[in-house]
Amino acid sequence: MPQAPTLKLHTQLRSLYPILDLSGHLPFSIVFGLCRHSPTDVDPRPLVFSTAGSVLDVPYALGCGLLTLHMQDGGEAKAWIGVDVRRLRDVVGMGEEEWVSLPSPVGRVGSWRDAFTVIRCLVDINGALASILEVGRKYRIRMAGEDLGVRRWGYRNHDQVVDSNNNNNNNESTNDFEATRLVKSKITASNATFTVIRALSCPPRIETRLRLLSDVAGTTTGNLDLEVSVLNTSPDAITVQTRGHQHIPIPWGPFQPDPDADDNRMRIIHPTPHKSPISSLRVFDSATGELLRGNEKQGPCGPLTDGNVDQRPK
């Protein structure tokens, strides 16, 4: 029997954070990155598909075998062993129908690596998936095969699919959607790895205020000084790291941290004997909201570069 035709999509899988906080203070998601990059995909219209029953329907996908769940053994070998998720099949139904739109590769400018559509699939800490996870264990979610499990998709505008779906109460003709299966483009090592914790320790709230001061100490130079005050709202003393890599959970996309999430620049409250750390300040026009001076981006050496160096041309 001939196999059904397929259309390949680049597919990446990752966890939003390296930890799953069962207290719910830090919302946790499985992150998918999808990109149209097949040489046979020449339709200029967006590709729109329903997530219901697909790998993006994470608890359902685990129960029906589209995704696999593994747990790291506590022994010295640190081997990954499969977790029996068959009971999810009995308690988890197909998720609500949501539509995702992938732009066409036709006329794409720039690298395909910058054309990924990112979808975050929130994990319900009170749901069936979280109920089978053990505190203190490290887990890994991977795709079981190439099939993305997409049941309905087509080349059309996003609004056309949603309107058709709502108006016809899911009774559309099968001709309204493509018969070709959507599959991932190649065997990939991408996965969503995370450690389950009972509750994340949240830091106290720190309030930072800025104020412009003119003619400080009775001077008449006309200079403006920027006063920065920091208030610790908790009753206990704390230590704040003001430069370098921040040892906190940061959100990730399919390949790398979200923009500005992993920020090594010197903070404005960093005590410097020579001059203030200006690399973390932005200046706006209060009347128009226009950005007059952006915060300086990190160089390739991150915290090794001096954010106070004047980058203006001589």
PDB file of C-alpha atoms in Angstrom:
ATOM      1  CA  MET A   1       0.000   0.000   0.000  1.00  0.00           C
ATOM      2  CA  PRO A   2       1.560   3.349  -1.010  1.00  0.00           C
ATOM      3  CA  GLN A   3       2.373   5.748   1.791  1.00  0.00           C
ATOM      4  CA  ALA A   4       0.559   9.061   2.069  1.00  0.00           C
ATOM      5  CA  PRO A   5       2.569  12.060   0.831  1.00  0.00           C
ATOM      6  CA  THR A   6       4.313  14.135   3.473  1.00  0.00           C
ATOM      7  CA  LEU A   7       5.431  17.730   3.911  1.00  0.00           C
ATOM      8  CA  LYS A   8       8.443  18.299   6.130  1.00  0.00           C
ATOM      9  CA  LEU A   9       8.708  21.084   8.700  1.00  0.00           C
ATOM     10  CA  HIS A  10      11.801  21.942  10.706  1.00  0.00           C
ATOM     11  CA  THR A  11      10.780  21.208  14.294  1.00  0.00           C
ATOM     12  CA  GLN A  12      12.614  22.113  17.510  1.00  0.00           C
ATOM     13  CA  LEU A  13      11.575  21.187  21.051  1.00  0.00           C
ATOM     14  CA  ARG A  14      12.702  22.694  24.351  1.00  0.00           C
ATOM     15  CA  SER A  15      11.512  23.525  27.861  1.00  0.00           C
ATOM     16  CA  LEU A  16      10.880  27.185  28.699  1.00  0.00           C
ATOM     17  CA  TYR A  17      12.809  26.837  31.978  1.00  0.00           C
ATOM     18  CA  PRO A  18      15.105  24.080  33.298  1.00  0.00           C
ATOM     19  CA  ILE A  19      12.757  23.626  36.262  1.00  0.00           C
ATOM     20  CA  LEU A  20       9.061  22.861  36.644  1.00  0.00           C
ATOM     21  CA  ASP A  21       7.747  24.641  39.740  1.00  0.00           C
ATOM     22  CA  LEU A  22       4.765  22.726  41.132  1.00  0.00           C
ATOM     23  CA  SER A  23       3.757  25.735  43.241  1.00  0.00           C
ATOM     24  CA  GLY A  24       2.856  27.613  40.063  1.00  0.00           C
ATOM     25  CA  HIS A  25       4.886  30.740  40.861  1.00  0.00           C
ATOM     26  CA  LEU A  26       6.931  30.222  37.692  1.00  0.00           C
ATOM     27  CA  PRO A  27       4.649  29.217  34.789  1.00  0.00           C
ATOM     28  CA  PHE A  28       6.184  26.362  32.807  1.00  0.00           C
ATOM     29  CA  SER A  29       5.760  25.611  29.100  1.00  0.00           C
ATOM     30  CA  ILE A  30       7.029  23.203  26.481  1.00  0.00           C
ATOM     31  CA  VAL A  31       8.423  25.331  23.640  1.00  0.00           C
ATOM     32  CA  PHE A  32       8.076  24.302  19.991  1.00  0.00           C
ATOM     33  CA  GLY A  33       9.784  26.010  17.079  1.00  0.00           C
ATOM     34  CA  LEU A  34       8.375  25.313  13.582  1.00  0.00           C
ATOM     35  CA  CYS A  35       9.673  26.516  10.227  1.00  0.00           C
ATOM     36  CA  ARG A  36       8.722  25.836   6.616  1.00  0.00           C
ATOM     37  CA  HIS A  37      11.928  24.965   4.777  1.00  0.00           C
ATOM     38  CA  SER A  38      11.018  22.134   2.402  1.00  0.00           C
ATOM     39  CA  PRO A  39      12.036  22.547  -1.270  1.00  0.00           C
ATOM     40  CA  THR A  40       8.576  21.228  -2.227  1.00  0.00           C
ATOM     41  CA  ASP A  41       6.787  23.908  -0.176  1.00  0.00           C
ATOM     42  CA  VAL A  42       6.276  26.621  -2.794  1.00  0.00           C
ATOM     43  CA  ASP A  43       2.836  27.925  -1.848  1.00  0.00           C
ATOM     44  CA  PRO A  44       3.015  31.666  -1.045  1.00  0.00           C
ATOM     45  CA  ARG A  45       0.083  31.490   1.389  1.00  0.00           C
ATOM     46  CA  PRO A  46       0.456  30.894   5.145  1.00  0.00           C
ATOM     47  CA  LEU A  47       0.230  27.284   6.292  1.00  0.00           C
ATOM     48  CA  VAL A  48      -2.372  27.091   9.066  1.00  0.00           C
ATOM     49  CA  PHE A  49      -2.962  24.018  11.219  1.00  0.00           C
ATOM     50  CA  SER A  50      -4.946  22.944  14.266  1.00  0.00           C
ATOM     51  CA  THR A  51      -2.972  21.975  17.381  1.00  0.00           C
ATOM     52  CA  ALA A  52      -5.680  19.639  18.726  1.00  0.00           C
ATOM     53  CA  GLY A  53      -4.364  16.067  18.829  1.00  0.00           C
ATOM     54  CA  SER A  54      -0.900  17.089  17.580  1.00  0.00           C
ATOM     55  CA  VAL A  55       2.466  17.099  19.347  1.00  0.00           C
ATOM     56  CA  LEU A  56       1.604  20.622  20.547  1.00  0.00           C
ATOM     57  CA  ASP A  57      -1.267  19.096  22.529  1.00  0.00           C
ATOM     58  CA  VAL A  58       1.356  17.854  24.990  1.00  0.00           C
ATOM     59  CA  PRO A  59      -0.562  15.717  27.560  1.00  0.00           C
ATOM     60  CA  TYR A  60      -2.646  14.108  24.808  1.00  0.00           C
ATOM     61  CA  ALA A  61       0.449  13.588  22.632  1.00  0.00           C
ATOM     62  CA  LEU A  62       2.191  11.778  25.483  1.00  0.00           C
ATOM     63  CA  GLY A  63      -0.806   9.536  26.081  1.00  0.00           C
ATOM     64  CA  CYS A  64      -1.163   8.545  22.422  1.00  0.00           C
ATOM     65  CA  GLY A  65       2.549   8.050  21.764  1.00  0.00           C
ATOM     66  CA  LEU A  66       3.449  11.103  19.667  1.00  0.00           C
ATOM     67  CA  LEU A  67       5.754  12.241  22.474  1.00  0.00           C
ATOM     68  CA  THR A  68       7.774  10.183  24.955  1.00  0.00           C
ATOM     69  CA  LEU A  69       8.645  10.924  28.580  1.00  0.00           C
ATOM     70  CA  HIS A  70      11.909   9.768  30.146  1.00  0.00           C
ATOM     71  CA  MET A  71      13.243  10.073  33.685  1.00  0.00           C
ATOM     72  CA  GLN A  72      16.901  10.212  34.688  1.00  0.00           C
ATOM     73  CA  ASP A  73      17.992   7.296  36.837  1.00  0.00           C
ATOM     74  CA  GLY A  74      19.439   8.304  40.183  1.00  0.00           C
ATOM     75  CA  GLY A  75      22.359   5.879  39.850  1.00  0.00           C
ATOM     76  CA  GLU A  76      25.914   6.692  38.883  1.00  0.00           C
ATOM     77  CA  ALA A  77      25.268   6.000  35.198  1.00  0.00           C
ATOM     78  CA  LYS A  78      22.609   8.735  35.008  1.00  0.00           C
ATOM     79  CA  ALA A  79      20.770   6.739  32.364  1.00  0.00           C
ATOM     80  CA  TRP A  80      17.391   7.815  30.979  1.00  0.00           C
ATOM     81  CA  ILE A  81      14.548   5.356  31.505  1.00  0.00           C
ATOM     82  CA  GLY A  82      11.110   5.489  29.914  1.00  0.00           C
ATOM     83  CA  VAL A  83       8.138   6.547  32.031  1.00  0.00           C
ATOM     84  CA  ASP A  84       4.852   4.667  31.639  1.00  0.00           C
ATOM     85  CA  VAL A  85       2.356   7.311  30.548  1.00  0.00           C
ATOM     86  CA  ARG A  86      -0.409   4.970  29.403  1.00  0.00           C
ATOM     87  CA  ARG A  87      -2.772   6.187  32.083  1.00  0.00           C
ATOM     88  CA  LEU A  88      -2.720   9.632  30.468  1.00  0.00           C
ATOM     89  CA  ARG A  89      -4.545   8.041  27.553  1.00  0.00           C
ATOM     90  CA  ASP A  90      -7.487   7.221  29.827  1.00  0.00           C
ATOM     91  CA  VAL A  91      -7.754  10.570  31.643  1.00  0.00           C
ATOM     92  CA  VAL A  92      -6.637  13.172  29.083  1.00  0.00           C
ATOM     93  CA  GLY A  93      -8.816  14.069  26.134  1.00  0.00           C
ATOM     94  CA  MET A  94      -7.860  16.006  23.066  1.00  0.00           C
ATOM     95  CA  GLY A  95      -7.193  19.667  23.825  1.00  0.00           C
ATOM     96  CA  GLU A  96      -9.135  22.641  22.576  1.00  0.00           C
ATOM     97  CA  GLU A  97      -8.682  23.518  18.940  1.00  0.00           C
ATOM     98  CA  GLU A  98      -6.201  26.335  18.440  1.00  0.00           C
ATOM     99  CA  TRP A  99      -4.744  27.441  15.129  1.00  0.00           C
ATOM    100  CA  VAL A 100      -1.103  28.175  14.327  1.00  0.00           C
ATOM    101  CA  SER A 101       0.022  30.044  11.210  1.00  0.00           C
ATOM    102  CA  LEU A 102       3.420  29.468   9.582  1.00  0.00           C
ATOM    103  CA  PRO A 103       4.573  32.068   7.020  1.00  0.00           C
ATOM    104  CA  SER A 104       5.564  30.929   3.548  1.00  0.00           C
ATOM    105  CA  PRO A 105       9.225  30.470   2.629  1.00  0.00           C
ATOM    106  CA  VAL A 106       8.489  32.053  -0.764  1.00  0.00           C
ATOM    107  CA  GLY A 107      10.229  35.430  -0.910  1.00  0.00           C
ATOM    108  CA  ARG A 108      11.811  34.941   2.514  1.00  0.00           C
ATOM    109  CA  VAL A 109      14.596  37.400   3.290  1.00  0.00           C
ATOM    110  CA  GLY A 110      17.375  36.266   5.592  1.00  0.00           C
ATOM    111  CA  SER A 111      18.220  32.894   7.060  1.00  0.00           C
ATOM    112  CA  TRP A 112      15.558  30.254   7.631  1.00  0.00           C
ATOM    113  CA  ARG A 113      16.955  29.909  11.157  1.00  0.00           C
ATOM    114  CA  ASP A 114      15.445  33.327  11.914  1.00  0.00           C
ATOM    115  CA  ALA A 115      12.037  32.340  10.507  1.00  0.00           C
ATOM    116  CA  PHE A 116      10.874  29.940  13.216  1.00  0.00           C
ATOM    117  CA  THR A 117       7.383  30.373  14.613  1.00  0.00           C
ATOM    118  CA  VAL A 118       7.562  29.829  18.378  1.00  0.00           C
ATOM    119  CA  ILE A 119       4.659  28.225  20.256  1.00  0.00           C
ATOM    120  CA  ARG A 120       4.600  27.879  24.036  1.00  0.00           C
ATOM    121  CA  CYS A 121       2.420  25.038  25.331  1.00  0.00           C
ATOM    122  CA  LEU A 122       1.600  25.757  28.978  1.00  0.00           C
ATOM    123  CA  VAL A 123       1.743  22.812  31.386  1.00  0.00           C
ATOM    124  CA  ASP A 124      -1.110  22.820  33.924  1.00  0.00           C
ATOM    125  CA  ILE A 125       0.437  22.144  37.344  1.00  0.00           C
ATOM    126  CA  ASN A 126      -2.961  20.801  38.472  1.00  0.00           C
ATOM    127  CA  GLY A 127      -3.353  18.623  35.385  1.00  0.00           C
ATOM    128  CA  ALA A 128      -2.792  14.959  34.634  1.00  0.00           C
ATOM    129  CA  LEU A 129       0.764  15.380  33.337  1.00  0.00           C
ATOM    130  CA  ALA A 130       2.020  17.159  36.467  1.00  0.00           C
ATOM    131  CA  SER A 131       0.370  14.467  38.634  1.00  0.00           C
ATOM    132  CA  ILE A 132       2.703  11.730  37.328  1.00  0.00           C
ATOM    133  CA  LEU A 133       5.900  13.704  37.918  1.00  0.00           C
ATOM    134  CA  GLU A 134       7.991  13.192  41.054  1.00  0.00           C
ATOM    135  CA  VAL A 135       9.592  16.043  42.973  1.00  0.00           C
ATOM    136  CA  GLY A 136      13.366  16.055  42.650  1.00  0.00           C
ATOM    137  CA  ARG A 137      13.412  14.004  39.453  1.00  0.00           C
ATOM    138  CA  LYS A 138      14.838  15.132  36.116  1.00  0.00           C
ATOM    139  CA  TYR A 139      12.666  14.476  33.054  1.00  0.00           C
ATOM    140  CA  ARG A 140      12.988  14.692  29.297  1.00  0.00           C
ATOM    141  CA  ILE A 141      10.236  14.933  26.667  1.00  0.00           C
ATOM    142  CA  ARG A 142      11.073  13.955  23.088  1.00  0.00           C
ATOM    143  CA  MET A 143       9.224  13.288  19.861  1.00  0.00           C
ATOM    144  CA  ALA A 144       8.582   9.578  19.333  1.00  0.00           C
ATOM    145  CA  GLY A 145       8.889   9.739  15.541  1.00  0.00           C
ATOM    146  CA  GLU A 146       8.550  12.016  12.574  1.00  0.00           C
ATOM    147  CA  ASP A 147       4.765  12.411  12.700  1.00  0.00           C
ATOM    148  CA  LEU A 148       3.560  15.762  14.064  1.00  0.00           C
ATOM    149  CA  GLY A 149       0.045  14.378  14.580  1.00  0.00           C
ATOM    150  CA  VAL A 150      -1.612  17.307  12.780  1.00  0.00           C
ATOM    151  CA  ARG A 151      -5.154  16.342  11.780  1.00  0.00           C
ATOM    152  CA  ARG A 152      -6.270  19.481   9.902  1.00  0.00           C
ATOM    153  CA  TRP A 153      -4.184  21.967   7.981  1.00  0.00           C
ATOM    154  CA  GLY A 154      -4.299  24.014   4.814  1.00  0.00           C
ATOM    155  CA  TYR A 155      -2.796  26.885   2.844  1.00  0.00           C
ATOM    156  CA  ARG A 156      -4.935  29.894   3.585  1.00  0.00           C
ATOM    157  CA  ASN A 157      -5.196  32.959   5.739  1.00  0.00           C
ATOM    158  CA  HIS A 158      -5.554  32.340   9.459  1.00  0.00           C
ATOM    159  CA  ASP A 159      -8.935  34.095   9.664  1.00  0.00           C
ATOM    160  CA  GLN A 160     -10.366  31.944   6.877  1.00  0.00           C
ATOM    161  CA  VAL A 161      -9.697  28.722   8.765  1.00  0.00           C
ATOM    162  CA  VAL A 162     -10.983  29.990  12.108  1.00  0.00           C
ATOM    163  CA  ASP A 163     -14.144  31.512  10.596  1.00  0.00           C
ATOM    164  CA  SER A 164     -14.865  28.350   8.659  1.00  0.00           C
ATOM    165  CA  ASN A 165     -14.366  26.282  11.775  1.00  0.00           C
ATOM    166  CA  ASN A 166     -16.667  28.422  13.929  1.00  0.00           C
ATOM    167  CA  ASN A 167     -19.424  28.782  11.364  1.00  0.00           C
ATOM    168  CA  ASN A 168     -19.655  25.137  10.353  1.00  0.00           C
ATOM    169  CA  ASN A 169     -19.322  23.616  13.824  1.00  0.00           C
ATOM    170  CA  ASN A 170     -16.469  21.349  12.743  1.00  0.00           C
ATOM    171  CA  ASN A 171     -18.528  19.870   9.878  1.00  0.00           C
ATOM    172  CA  GLU A 172     -16.312  21.097   7.058  1.00  0.00           C
ATOM    173  CA  SER A 173     -15.746  18.914   4.041  1.00  0.00           C
ATOM    174  CA  THR A 174     -12.500  16.988   4.147  1.00  0.00           C
ATOM    175  CA  ASN A 175     -11.700  18.732   0.863  1.00  0.00           C
ATOM    176  CA  ASP A 176     -11.261  21.957   2.828  1.00  0.00           C
ATOM    177  CA  PHE A 177      -7.978  20.626   4.259  1.00  0.00           C
ATOM    178  CA  GLU A 178      -4.869  18.975   2.862  1.00  0.00           C
ATOM    179  CA  ALA A 179      -4.425  15.184   2.922  1.00  0.00           C
ATOM    180  CA  THR A 180      -0.626  15.401   3.051  1.00  0.00           C
ATOM    181  CA  ARG A 181       0.860  14.494   6.436  1.00  0.00           C
ATOM    182  CA  LEU A 182       2.996  17.068   8.242  1.00  0.00           C
ATOM    183  CA  VAL A 183       6.211  15.529   9.579  1.00  0.00           C
ATOM    184  CA  LYS A 184       9.396  16.846  11.097  1.00  0.00           C
ATOM    185  CA  SER A 185      12.204  17.328   8.619  1.00  0.00           C
ATOM    186  CA  LYS A 186      14.787  15.028  10.176  1.00  0.00           C
ATOM    187  CA  ILE A 187      15.667  13.009  13.236  1.00  0.00           C
ATOM    188  CA  THR A 188      16.594  15.604  15.821  1.00  0.00           C
ATOM    189  CA  ALA A 189      18.162  15.481  19.248  1.00  0.00           C
ATOM    190  CA  SER A 190      16.097  18.405  20.498  1.00  0.00           C
ATOM    191  CA  ASN A 191      14.149  17.749  23.682  1.00  0.00           C
ATOM    192  CA  ALA A 192      12.512  19.441  26.654  1.00  0.00           C
ATOM    193  CA  THR A 193      14.560  18.671  29.772  1.00  0.00           C
ATOM    194  CA  PHE A 194      13.546  19.893  33.222  1.00  0.00           C
ATOM    195  CA  THR A 195      13.778  19.110  36.939  1.00  0.00           C
ATOM    196  CA  VAL A 196      10.634  19.052  39.066  1.00  0.00           C
ATOM    197  CA  ILE A 197      10.703  21.094  42.297  1.00  0.00           C
ATOM    198  CA  ARG A 198       8.017  21.540  44.916  1.00  0.00           C
ATOM    199  CA  ALA A 199       8.281  25.318  45.207  1.00  0.00           C
ATOM    200  CA  LEU A 200      10.655  27.918  43.821  1.00  0.00           C
ATOM    201  CA  SER A 201      12.126  30.329  46.336  1.00  0.00           C
ATOM    202  CA  CYS A 202      11.014  33.760  45.203  1.00  0.00           C
ATOM    203  CA  PRO A 203      13.138  36.806  46.052  1.00  0.00           C
ATOM    204  CA  PRO A 204      11.649  39.805  47.846  1.00  0.00           C
ATOM    205  CA  ARG A 205      10.411  42.763  45.866  1.00  0.00           C
ATOM    206  CA  ILE A 206      13.031  45.414  45.183  1.00  0.00           C
ATOM    207  CA  GLU A 207      11.821  48.917  44.328  1.00  0.00           C
ATOM    208  CA  THR A 208      14.112  51.150  42.291  1.00  0.00           C
ATOM    209  CA  ARG A 209      13.426  54.844  41.788  1.00  0.00           C
ATOM    210  CA  LEU A 210      15.130  57.390  39.546  1.00  0.00           C
ATOM    211  CA  ARG A 211      15.156  61.161  40.096  1.00  0.00           C
ATOM    212  CA  LEU A 212      16.907  64.030  38.341  1.00  0.00           C
ATOM    213  CA  LEU A 213      18.621  66.528  40.620  1.00  0.00           C
ATOM    214  CA  SER A 214      19.787  69.936  39.442  1.00  0.00           C
ATOM    215  CA  ASP A 215      22.310  72.259  41.160  1.00  0.00           C
ATOM    216  CA  VAL A 216      23.351  69.590  43.615  1.00  0.00           C
ATOM    217  CA  ALA A 217      24.805  70.966  46.850  1.00  0.00           C
ATOM    218  CA  GLY A 218      24.066  74.524  45.827  1.00  0.00           C
ATOM    219  CA  THR A 219      26.233  74.508  42.711  1.00  0.00           C
ATOM    220  CA  THR A 220      25.275  76.604  39.728  1.00  0.00           C
ATOM    221  CA  THR A 221      26.935  74.556  37.018  1.00  0.00           C
ATOM    222  CA  GLY A 222      23.613  73.670  35.424  1.00  0.00           C
ATOM    223  CA  ASN A 223      24.462  69.955  35.473  1.00  0.00           C
ATOM    224  CA  LEU A 224      21.836  67.327  36.141  1.00  0.00           C
ATOM    225  CA  ASP A 225      22.587  64.396  38.423  1.00  0.00           C
ATOM    226  CA  LEU A 226      20.643  61.154  38.356  1.00  0.00           C
ATOM    227  CA  GLU A 227      19.751  59.860  41.802  1.00  0.00           C
ATOM    228  CA  VAL A 228      19.062  56.139  42.084  1.00  0.00           C
ATOM    229  CA  SER A 229      17.434  54.776  45.229  1.00  0.00           C
ATOM    230  CA  VAL A 230      16.778  51.122  45.981  1.00  0.00           C
ATOM    231  CA  LEU A 231      14.340  49.844  48.600  1.00  0.00           C
ATOM    232  CA  ASN A 232      14.324  46.311  49.944  1.00  0.00           C
ATOM    233  CA  THR A 233      10.701  45.613  50.916  1.00  0.00           C
ATOM    234  CA  SER A 234      11.506  42.488  52.951  1.00  0.00           C
ATOM    235  CA  PRO A 235      12.523  42.515  56.645  1.00  0.00           C
ATOM    236  CA  ASP A 236      15.738  40.585  55.923  1.00  0.00           C
ATOM    237  CA  ALA A 237      18.973  41.836  54.432  1.00  0.00           C
ATOM    238  CA  ILE A 238      19.700  40.643  50.886  1.00  0.00           C
ATOM    239  CA  THR A 239      22.626  40.659  48.480  1.00  0.00           C
ATOM    240  CA  VAL A 240      22.013  41.847  44.903  1.00  0.00           C
ATOM    241  CA  GLN A 241      24.298  40.819  42.051  1.00  0.00           C
ATOM    242  CA  THR A 242      24.818  43.918  39.939  1.00  0.00           C
ATOM    243  CA  ARG A 243      26.916  42.586  37.046  1.00  0.00           C
ATOM    244  CA  GLY A 244      27.844  39.396  35.252  1.00  0.00           C
ATOM    245  CA  HIS A 245      25.818  36.255  34.609  1.00  0.00           C
ATOM    246  CA  GLN A 246      22.619  36.227  36.652  1.00  0.00           C
ATOM    247  CA  HIS A 247      22.011  32.890  38.404  1.00  0.00           C
ATOM    248  CA  ILE A 248      18.266  32.885  37.925  1.00  0.00           C
ATOM    249  CA  PRO A 249      15.910  30.873  35.685  1.00  0.00           C
ATOM    250  CA  ILE A 250      15.676  32.579  32.308  1.00  0.00           C
ATOM    251  CA  PRO A 251      13.157  31.758  29.551  1.00  0.00           C
ATOM    252  CA  TRP A 252      14.405  29.934  26.469  1.00  0.00           C
ATOM    253  CA  GLY A 253      13.204  29.760  22.899  1.00  0.00           C
ATOM    254  CA  PRO A 254      13.809  26.784  20.617  1.00  0.00           C
ATOM    255  CA  PHE A 255      17.541  27.494  20.311  1.00  0.00           C
ATOM    256  CA  GLN A 256      18.672  30.176  22.735  1.00  0.00           C
ATOM    257  CA  PRO A 257      17.507  32.406  25.591  1.00  0.00           C
ATOM    258  CA  ASP A 258      14.829  34.962  24.842  1.00  0.00           C
ATOM    259  CA  PRO A 259      16.177  38.373  23.770  1.00  0.00           C
ATOM    260  CA  ASP A 260      17.481  40.379  26.759  1.00  0.00           C
ATOM    261  CA  ALA A 261      16.812  37.442  29.117  1.00  0.00           C
ATOM    262  CA  ASP A 262      20.481  36.551  29.618  1.00  0.00           C
ATOM    263  CA  ASP A 263      21.804  40.028  30.296  1.00  0.00           C
ATOM    264  CA  ASN A 264      25.313  40.416  31.727  1.00  0.00           C
ATOM    265  CA  ARG A 265      25.417  44.194  31.582  1.00  0.00           C
ATOM    266  CA  MET A 266      26.268  46.197  34.656  1.00  0.00           C
ATOM    267  CA  ARG A 267      23.148  47.297  36.540  1.00  0.00           C
ATOM    268  CA  ILE A 268      22.511  50.936  37.328  1.00  0.00           C
ATOM    269  CA  ILE A 269      22.894  50.292  41.074  1.00  0.00           C
ATOM    270  CA  HIS A 270      26.400  48.861  40.658  1.00  0.00           C
ATOM    271  CA  PRO A 271      28.814  50.860  42.856  1.00  0.00           C
ATOM    272  CA  THR A 272      31.562  52.264  40.623  1.00  0.00           C
ATOM    273  CA  PRO A 273      34.235  54.644  41.880  1.00  0.00           C
ATOM    274  CA  HIS A 274      34.824  56.403  38.535  1.00  0.00           C
ATOM    275  CA  LYS A 275      31.463  56.928  36.874  1.00  0.00           C
ATOM    276  CA  SER A 276      27.950  55.527  36.779  1.00  0.00           C
ATOM    277  CA  PRO A 277      27.107  52.391  34.728  1.00  0.00           C
ATOM    278  CA  ILE A 278      25.194  53.842  31.803  1.00  0.00           C
ATOM    279  CA  SER A 279      24.949  50.640  29.759  1.00  0.00           C
ATOM    280  CA  SER A 280      21.592  49.684  31.301  1.00  0.00           C
ATOM    281  CA  LEU A 281      19.821  53.035  30.798  1.00  0.00           C
ATOM    282  CA  ARG A 282      17.434  54.118  28.059  1.00  0.00           C
ATOM    283  CA  VAL A 283      16.341  57.692  27.400  1.00  0.00           C
ATOM    284  CA  PHE A 284      12.912  58.532  25.940  1.00  0.00           C
ATOM    285  CA  ASP A 285      11.295  61.746  24.761  1.00  0.00           C
ATOM    286  CA  SER A 286       8.505  62.242  27.326  1.00  0.00           C
ATOM    287  CA  ALA A 287       6.336  64.093  24.795  1.00  0.00           C
ATOM    288  CA  THR A 288       6.528  61.654  21.889  1.00  0.00           C
ATOM    289  CA  GLY A 289       7.685  58.422  23.539  1.00  0.00           C
ATOM    290  CA  GLU A 290      10.537  58.226  21.002  1.00  0.00           C
ATOM    291  CA  LEU A 291      13.604  56.264  22.104  1.00  0.00           C
ATOM    292  CA  LEU A 292      16.515  58.731  22.061  1.00  0.00           C
ATOM    293  CA  ARG A 293      19.171  56.465  23.527  1.00  0.00           C
ATOM    294  CA  GLY A 294      18.910  52.688  23.758  1.00  0.00           C
ATOM    295  CA  ASN A 295      20.678  50.528  26.269  1.00  0.00           C
ATOM    296  CA  GLU A 296      23.908  49.270  24.791  1.00  0.00           C
ATOM    297  CA  LYS A 297      24.008  45.682  23.609  1.00  0.00           C
ATOM    298  CA  GLN A 298      26.589  43.268  24.921  1.00  0.00           C
ATOM    299  CA  GLY A 299      29.634  42.550  22.839  1.00  0.00           C
ATOM    300  CA  PRO A 300      30.714  38.999  21.962  1.00  0.00           C
ATOM    301  CA  CYS A 301      32.668  38.797  25.218  1.00  0.00           C
ATOM    302  CA  GLY A 302      29.607  39.634  27.356  1.00  0.00           C
ATOM    303  CA  PRO A 303      30.630  40.976  30.784  1.00  0.00           C
ATOM    304  CA  LEU A 304      34.296  41.292  29.769  1.00  0.00           C
ATOM    305  CA  THR A 305      33.506  44.365  27.707  1.00  0.00           C
ATOM    306  CA  ASP A 306      33.169  47.735  29.375  1.00  0.00           C
ATOM    307  CA  GLY A 307      29.615  49.051  29.051  1.00  0.00           C
ATOM    308  CA  ASN A 308      30.788  52.519  30.069  1.00  0.00           C
ATOM    309  CA  VAL A 309      32.999  53.091  27.017  1.00  0.00           C
ATOM    310  CA  ASP A 310      31.766  56.008  24.932  1.00  0.00           C
ATOM    311  CA  GLN A 311      30.824  54.468  21.567  1.00  0.00           C
ATOM    312  CA  ARG A 312      30.210  57.807  19.821  1.00  0.00           C
ATOM    313  CA  PRO A 313      32.479  58.629  16.852  1.00  0.00           C
ATOM    314  CA  LYS A 314      35.379  60.962  17.628  1.00  0.00           C
TER     315      LYS A 314
END
